[in-house]
Short mmCIF file of C-alpha atoms in Angstrom, two decimals:
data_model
loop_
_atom_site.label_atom_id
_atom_site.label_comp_id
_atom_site.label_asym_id
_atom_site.label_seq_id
_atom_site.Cartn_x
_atom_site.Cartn_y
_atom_site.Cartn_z
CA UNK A 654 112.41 149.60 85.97
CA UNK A 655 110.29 151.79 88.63
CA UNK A 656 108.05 151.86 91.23
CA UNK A 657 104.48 152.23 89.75
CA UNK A 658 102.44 152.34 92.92
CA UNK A 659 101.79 151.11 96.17
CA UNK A 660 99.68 147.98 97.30
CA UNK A 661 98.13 148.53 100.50
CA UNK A 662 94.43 146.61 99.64
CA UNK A 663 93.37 143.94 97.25
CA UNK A 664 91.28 147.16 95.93
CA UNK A 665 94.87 148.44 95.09
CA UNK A 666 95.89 145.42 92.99
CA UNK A 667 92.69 144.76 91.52
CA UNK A 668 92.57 148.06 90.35
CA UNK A 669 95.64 148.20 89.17
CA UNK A 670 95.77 145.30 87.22
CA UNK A 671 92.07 145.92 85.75
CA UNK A 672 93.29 148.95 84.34
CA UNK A 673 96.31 148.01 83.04
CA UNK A 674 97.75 144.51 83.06
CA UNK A 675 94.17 142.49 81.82
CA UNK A 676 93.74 144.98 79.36
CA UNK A 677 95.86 142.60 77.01
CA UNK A 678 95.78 139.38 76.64
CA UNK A 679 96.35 136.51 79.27
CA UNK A 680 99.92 135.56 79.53
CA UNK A 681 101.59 138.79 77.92
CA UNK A 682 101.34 140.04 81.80
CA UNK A 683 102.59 137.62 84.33
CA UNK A 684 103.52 138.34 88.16
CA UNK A 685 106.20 137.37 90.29
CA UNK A 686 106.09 138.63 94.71
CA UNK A 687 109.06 138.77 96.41
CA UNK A 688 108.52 139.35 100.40
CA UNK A 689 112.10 141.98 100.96
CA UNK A 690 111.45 144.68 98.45
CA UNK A 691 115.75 144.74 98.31
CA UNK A 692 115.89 141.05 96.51
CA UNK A 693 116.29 141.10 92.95
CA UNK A 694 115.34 139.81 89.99
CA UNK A 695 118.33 137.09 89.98
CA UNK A 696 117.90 133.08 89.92
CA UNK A 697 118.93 130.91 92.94
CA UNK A 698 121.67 129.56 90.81
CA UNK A 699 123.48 133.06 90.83
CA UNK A 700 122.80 133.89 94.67
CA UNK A 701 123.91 131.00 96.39
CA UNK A 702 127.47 130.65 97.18
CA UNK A 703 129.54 128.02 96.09
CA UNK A 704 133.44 126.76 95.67
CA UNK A 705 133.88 126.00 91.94
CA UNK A 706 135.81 127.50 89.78
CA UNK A 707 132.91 129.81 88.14
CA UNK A 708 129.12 129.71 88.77
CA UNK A 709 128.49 127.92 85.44
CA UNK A 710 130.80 125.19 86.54
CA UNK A 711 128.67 125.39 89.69
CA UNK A 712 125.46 125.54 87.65
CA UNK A 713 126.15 122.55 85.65
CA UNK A 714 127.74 120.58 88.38
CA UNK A 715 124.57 120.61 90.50
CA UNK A 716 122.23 119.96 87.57
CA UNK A 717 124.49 116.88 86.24
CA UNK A 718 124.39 115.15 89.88
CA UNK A 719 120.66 115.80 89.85
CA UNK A 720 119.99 114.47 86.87
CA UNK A 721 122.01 110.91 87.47
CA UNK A 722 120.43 110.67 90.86
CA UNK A 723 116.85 111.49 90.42
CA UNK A 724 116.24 109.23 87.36
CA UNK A 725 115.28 106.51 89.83
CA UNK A 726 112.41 108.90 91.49
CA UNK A 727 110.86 108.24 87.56
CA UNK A 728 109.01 105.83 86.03
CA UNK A 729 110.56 105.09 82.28
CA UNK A 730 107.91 107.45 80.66
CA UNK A 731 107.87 110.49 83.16
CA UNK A 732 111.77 111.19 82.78
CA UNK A 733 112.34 114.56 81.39
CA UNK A 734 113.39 114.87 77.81
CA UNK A 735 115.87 117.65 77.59
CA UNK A 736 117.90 119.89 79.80
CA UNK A 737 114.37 122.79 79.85
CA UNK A 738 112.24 119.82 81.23
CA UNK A 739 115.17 118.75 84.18
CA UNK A 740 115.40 122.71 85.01
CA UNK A 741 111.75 122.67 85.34
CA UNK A 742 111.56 119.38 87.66
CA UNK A 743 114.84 120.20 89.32
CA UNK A 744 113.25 124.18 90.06
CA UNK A 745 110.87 122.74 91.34
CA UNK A 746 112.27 120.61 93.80
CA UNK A 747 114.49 122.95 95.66
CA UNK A 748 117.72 122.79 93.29
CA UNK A 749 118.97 125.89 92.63
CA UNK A 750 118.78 126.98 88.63
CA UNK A 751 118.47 129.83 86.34
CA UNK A 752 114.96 129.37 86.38
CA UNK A 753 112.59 132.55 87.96
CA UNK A 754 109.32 131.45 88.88
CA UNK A 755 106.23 133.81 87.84
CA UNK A 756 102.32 133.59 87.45
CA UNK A 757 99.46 134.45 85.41
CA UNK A 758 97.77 134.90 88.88
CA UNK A 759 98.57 138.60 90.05
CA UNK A 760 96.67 137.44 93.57
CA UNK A 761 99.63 134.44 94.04
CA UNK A 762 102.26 136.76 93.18
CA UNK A 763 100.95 139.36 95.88
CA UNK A 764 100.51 136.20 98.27
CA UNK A 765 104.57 135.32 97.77
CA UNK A 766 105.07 139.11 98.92
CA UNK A 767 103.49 139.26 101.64
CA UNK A 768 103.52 135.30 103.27
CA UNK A 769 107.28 136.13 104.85
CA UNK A 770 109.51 138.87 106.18
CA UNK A 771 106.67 140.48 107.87
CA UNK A 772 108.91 143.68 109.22
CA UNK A 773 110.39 144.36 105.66
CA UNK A 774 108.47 146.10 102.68
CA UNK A 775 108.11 143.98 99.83
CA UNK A 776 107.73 144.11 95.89
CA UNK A 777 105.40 142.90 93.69
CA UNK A 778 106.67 142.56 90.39
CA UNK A 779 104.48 142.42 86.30
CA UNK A 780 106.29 141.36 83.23
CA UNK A 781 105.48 142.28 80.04
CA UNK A 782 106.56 139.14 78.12
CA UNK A 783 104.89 138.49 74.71
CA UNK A 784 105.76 135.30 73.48
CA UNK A 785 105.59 134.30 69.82
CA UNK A 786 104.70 131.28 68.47
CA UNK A 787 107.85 130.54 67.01
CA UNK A 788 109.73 130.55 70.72
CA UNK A 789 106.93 128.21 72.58
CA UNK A 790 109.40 125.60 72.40
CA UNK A 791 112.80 126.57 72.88
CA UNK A 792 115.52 125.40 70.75
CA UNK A 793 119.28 124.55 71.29
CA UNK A 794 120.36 124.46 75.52
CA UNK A 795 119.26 126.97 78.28
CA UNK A 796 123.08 127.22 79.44
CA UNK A 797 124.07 128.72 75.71
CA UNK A 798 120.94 131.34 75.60
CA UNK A 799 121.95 134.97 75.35
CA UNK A 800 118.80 136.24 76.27
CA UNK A 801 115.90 135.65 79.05
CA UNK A 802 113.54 132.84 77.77
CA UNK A 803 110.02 132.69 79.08
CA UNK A 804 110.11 129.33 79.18
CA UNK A 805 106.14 127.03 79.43
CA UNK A 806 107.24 123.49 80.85
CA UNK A 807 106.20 120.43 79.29
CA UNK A 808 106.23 118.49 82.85
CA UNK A 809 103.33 120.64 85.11
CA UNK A 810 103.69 119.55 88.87
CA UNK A 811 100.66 120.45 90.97
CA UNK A 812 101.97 122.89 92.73
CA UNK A 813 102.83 124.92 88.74
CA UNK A 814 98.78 123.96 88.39
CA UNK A 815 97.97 125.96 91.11
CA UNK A 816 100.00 128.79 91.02
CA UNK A 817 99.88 129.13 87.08
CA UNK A 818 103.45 129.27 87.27
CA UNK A 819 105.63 129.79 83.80
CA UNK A 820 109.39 130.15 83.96
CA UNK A 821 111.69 132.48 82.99
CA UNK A 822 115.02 131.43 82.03
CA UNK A 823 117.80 133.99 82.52
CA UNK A 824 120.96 134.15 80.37
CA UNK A 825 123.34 135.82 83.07
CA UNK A 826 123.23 134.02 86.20
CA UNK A 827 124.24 137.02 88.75
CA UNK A 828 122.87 139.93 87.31
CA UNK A 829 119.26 141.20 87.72
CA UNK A 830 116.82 140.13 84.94
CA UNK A 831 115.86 143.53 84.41
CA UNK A 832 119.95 144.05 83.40
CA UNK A 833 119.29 141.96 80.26
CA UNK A 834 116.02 142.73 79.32
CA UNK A 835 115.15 141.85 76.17
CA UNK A 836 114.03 145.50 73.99
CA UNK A 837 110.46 144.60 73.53
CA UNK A 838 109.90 143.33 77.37
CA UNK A 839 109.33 145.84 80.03
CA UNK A 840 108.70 145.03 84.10
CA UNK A 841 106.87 147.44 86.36
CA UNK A 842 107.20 146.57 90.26
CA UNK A 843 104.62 147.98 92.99
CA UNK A 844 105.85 148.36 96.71
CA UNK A 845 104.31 146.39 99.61
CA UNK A 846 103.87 148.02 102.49
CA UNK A 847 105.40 145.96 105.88
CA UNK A 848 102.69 147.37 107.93
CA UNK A 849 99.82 146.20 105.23
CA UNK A 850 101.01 143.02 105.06
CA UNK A 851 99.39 140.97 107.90
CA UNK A 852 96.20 142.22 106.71
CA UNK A 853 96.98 141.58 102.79
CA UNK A 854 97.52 137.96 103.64
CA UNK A 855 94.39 137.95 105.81
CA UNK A 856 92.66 138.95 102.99
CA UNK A 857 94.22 136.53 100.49
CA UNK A 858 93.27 133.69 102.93
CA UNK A 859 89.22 135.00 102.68
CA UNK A 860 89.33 134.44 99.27
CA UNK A 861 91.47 131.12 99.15
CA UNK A 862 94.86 132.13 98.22
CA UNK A 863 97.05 130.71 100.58
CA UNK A 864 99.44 128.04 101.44
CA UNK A 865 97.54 124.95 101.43
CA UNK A 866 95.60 126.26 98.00
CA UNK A 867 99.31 127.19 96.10
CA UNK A 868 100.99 124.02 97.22
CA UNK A 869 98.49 121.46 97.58
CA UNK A 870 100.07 118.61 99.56
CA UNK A 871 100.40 117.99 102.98
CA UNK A 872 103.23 120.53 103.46
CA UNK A 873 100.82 123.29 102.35
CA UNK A 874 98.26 122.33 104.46
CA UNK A 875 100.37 121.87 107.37
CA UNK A 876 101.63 125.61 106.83
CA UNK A 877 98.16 126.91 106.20
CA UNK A 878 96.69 125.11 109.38
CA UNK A 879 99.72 126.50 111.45
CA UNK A 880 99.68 130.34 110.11
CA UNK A 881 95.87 130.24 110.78
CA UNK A 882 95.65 128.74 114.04
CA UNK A 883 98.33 132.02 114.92
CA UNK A 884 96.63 134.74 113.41
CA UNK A 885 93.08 134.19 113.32
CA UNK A 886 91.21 134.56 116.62
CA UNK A 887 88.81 131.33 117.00
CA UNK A 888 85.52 132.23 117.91
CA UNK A 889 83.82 130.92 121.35
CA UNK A 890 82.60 127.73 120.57
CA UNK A 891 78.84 127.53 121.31
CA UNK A 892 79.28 124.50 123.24
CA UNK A 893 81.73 122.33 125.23
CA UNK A 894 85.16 121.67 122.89
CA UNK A 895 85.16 117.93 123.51
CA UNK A 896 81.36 117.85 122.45
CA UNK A 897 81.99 119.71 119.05
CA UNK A 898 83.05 118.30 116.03
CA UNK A 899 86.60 118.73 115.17
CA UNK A 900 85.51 119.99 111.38
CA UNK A 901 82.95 122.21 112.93
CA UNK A 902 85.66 123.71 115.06
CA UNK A 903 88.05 124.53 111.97
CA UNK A 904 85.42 126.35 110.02
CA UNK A 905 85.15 129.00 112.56
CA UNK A 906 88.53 130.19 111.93
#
């Protein structure tokens, strides 16, 4: 896996990915930003430490206590149906799994990059994952595959909606996915510049890729409102604050 380029400008990524990644399909391309260009490709499961006897032990431990605990968060025809769908919900929710999240959107992957760790460089990552018809729904258990799964969830949370988020499901917990690639996938990874990135996610925000739009609920507005309120420079208002309209007022950030 190598460094293909550098991402300084939305005109870098849009270039890039006009040339190369949409010149297939949708979907055999997805995108995955990670803000320190020195994390890898490795779930949550496999970086977080723990005091079990091995990190499947750990792995399985954490999913069985979710599982018997959350059920009552579920009506009786929303609980998930297999071990994929609790990964998904559980992924989702914080728990750590073998689960990577990526998306079809190369713009929310770049946003991921660049929204923390503003002193470090970071990496934006494209996988070339062409899935076949006859693995859209995976068979036997995630904790028995040998190889990575990209993995479509049956349960889509807002906040997968938004991002266009699809999983991939890595056999070995610790290593890097690239490690255990399968032969006929292949990821490409673009650095991100720490000085480029205040202005990248400037940029993002002007054309609506930021918190509040990838995780819409109140939490994502709440870190949208605060981020912008820091960064962007309000405009004089052209009369009195306490005689404008609160809405007004917003817009001109």
């Amino acid at each position: 896996m190598g460094t293909t380029s550098t991402i300084s400008c939305i005109k870098d990524l849009l270039a890039l990915t006009s040339a190369q990644y949409f010149a297939e399909e949708r979907g055999r391309w997805i995108f995955r930003g990670h803000s320190k260009a020195s994390f890898g490709l490795i779930p949550s499961v496999g970086r977080n430490p723990h005091s079990l006897e091995s990190r499947k032990l750990y792995e399985r431990r954490l999913l069985e206590i979710f599982c018997r605990e959350a059920r009552g968060h579920f009506d009786r025809n929303s609980i998930p149906a297999n071990a994929w769908e609790w990964l998904s919900v559980a992924q989702h929710h914080g728990l750590p799994t073998r689960l990577l999240d990526w998306t079809h959107n190369p713009l929310a992957a770049l946003f991921f990059a660049v929204s923390k760790h503003p002193k470090c460089d970071g990496q934006f990552f494209a996988l070339r994952a062409v899935l076949k018809t006859s693995e859209t729904m995976p068979k036997g258990t995630p904790f028995e595959i040998d190889k990575p799964v990209k993995y479509y969830p049956n349960h889509v949370t807002p906040r997968i909606r938004a991002q266009e988020g699809v999983f991939v499901v890595c056999a070995r917990l610790e290593d890097p996915l690239d490690v255990n690639l399968p032969p006929d996938w292949k990821i490409e990874r673009c650095l991100i510049p720490a000085a480029k990135k205040a202005e990248l996610r400037y940029d993002l925000f002007r054309l609506g890729v930021h918190a509040s739009s990838l995780y819409p609920d109140i939490d994502g507005l709440a870190t949208r409102v605060a981020w912008q309120a820091c960064v962007l420079p309000p405009r004089k208002p052209e009369r009195p604050i306490e005689d404008s309209n609160p809405g007004e007022l917003s817009c001109r950030w």
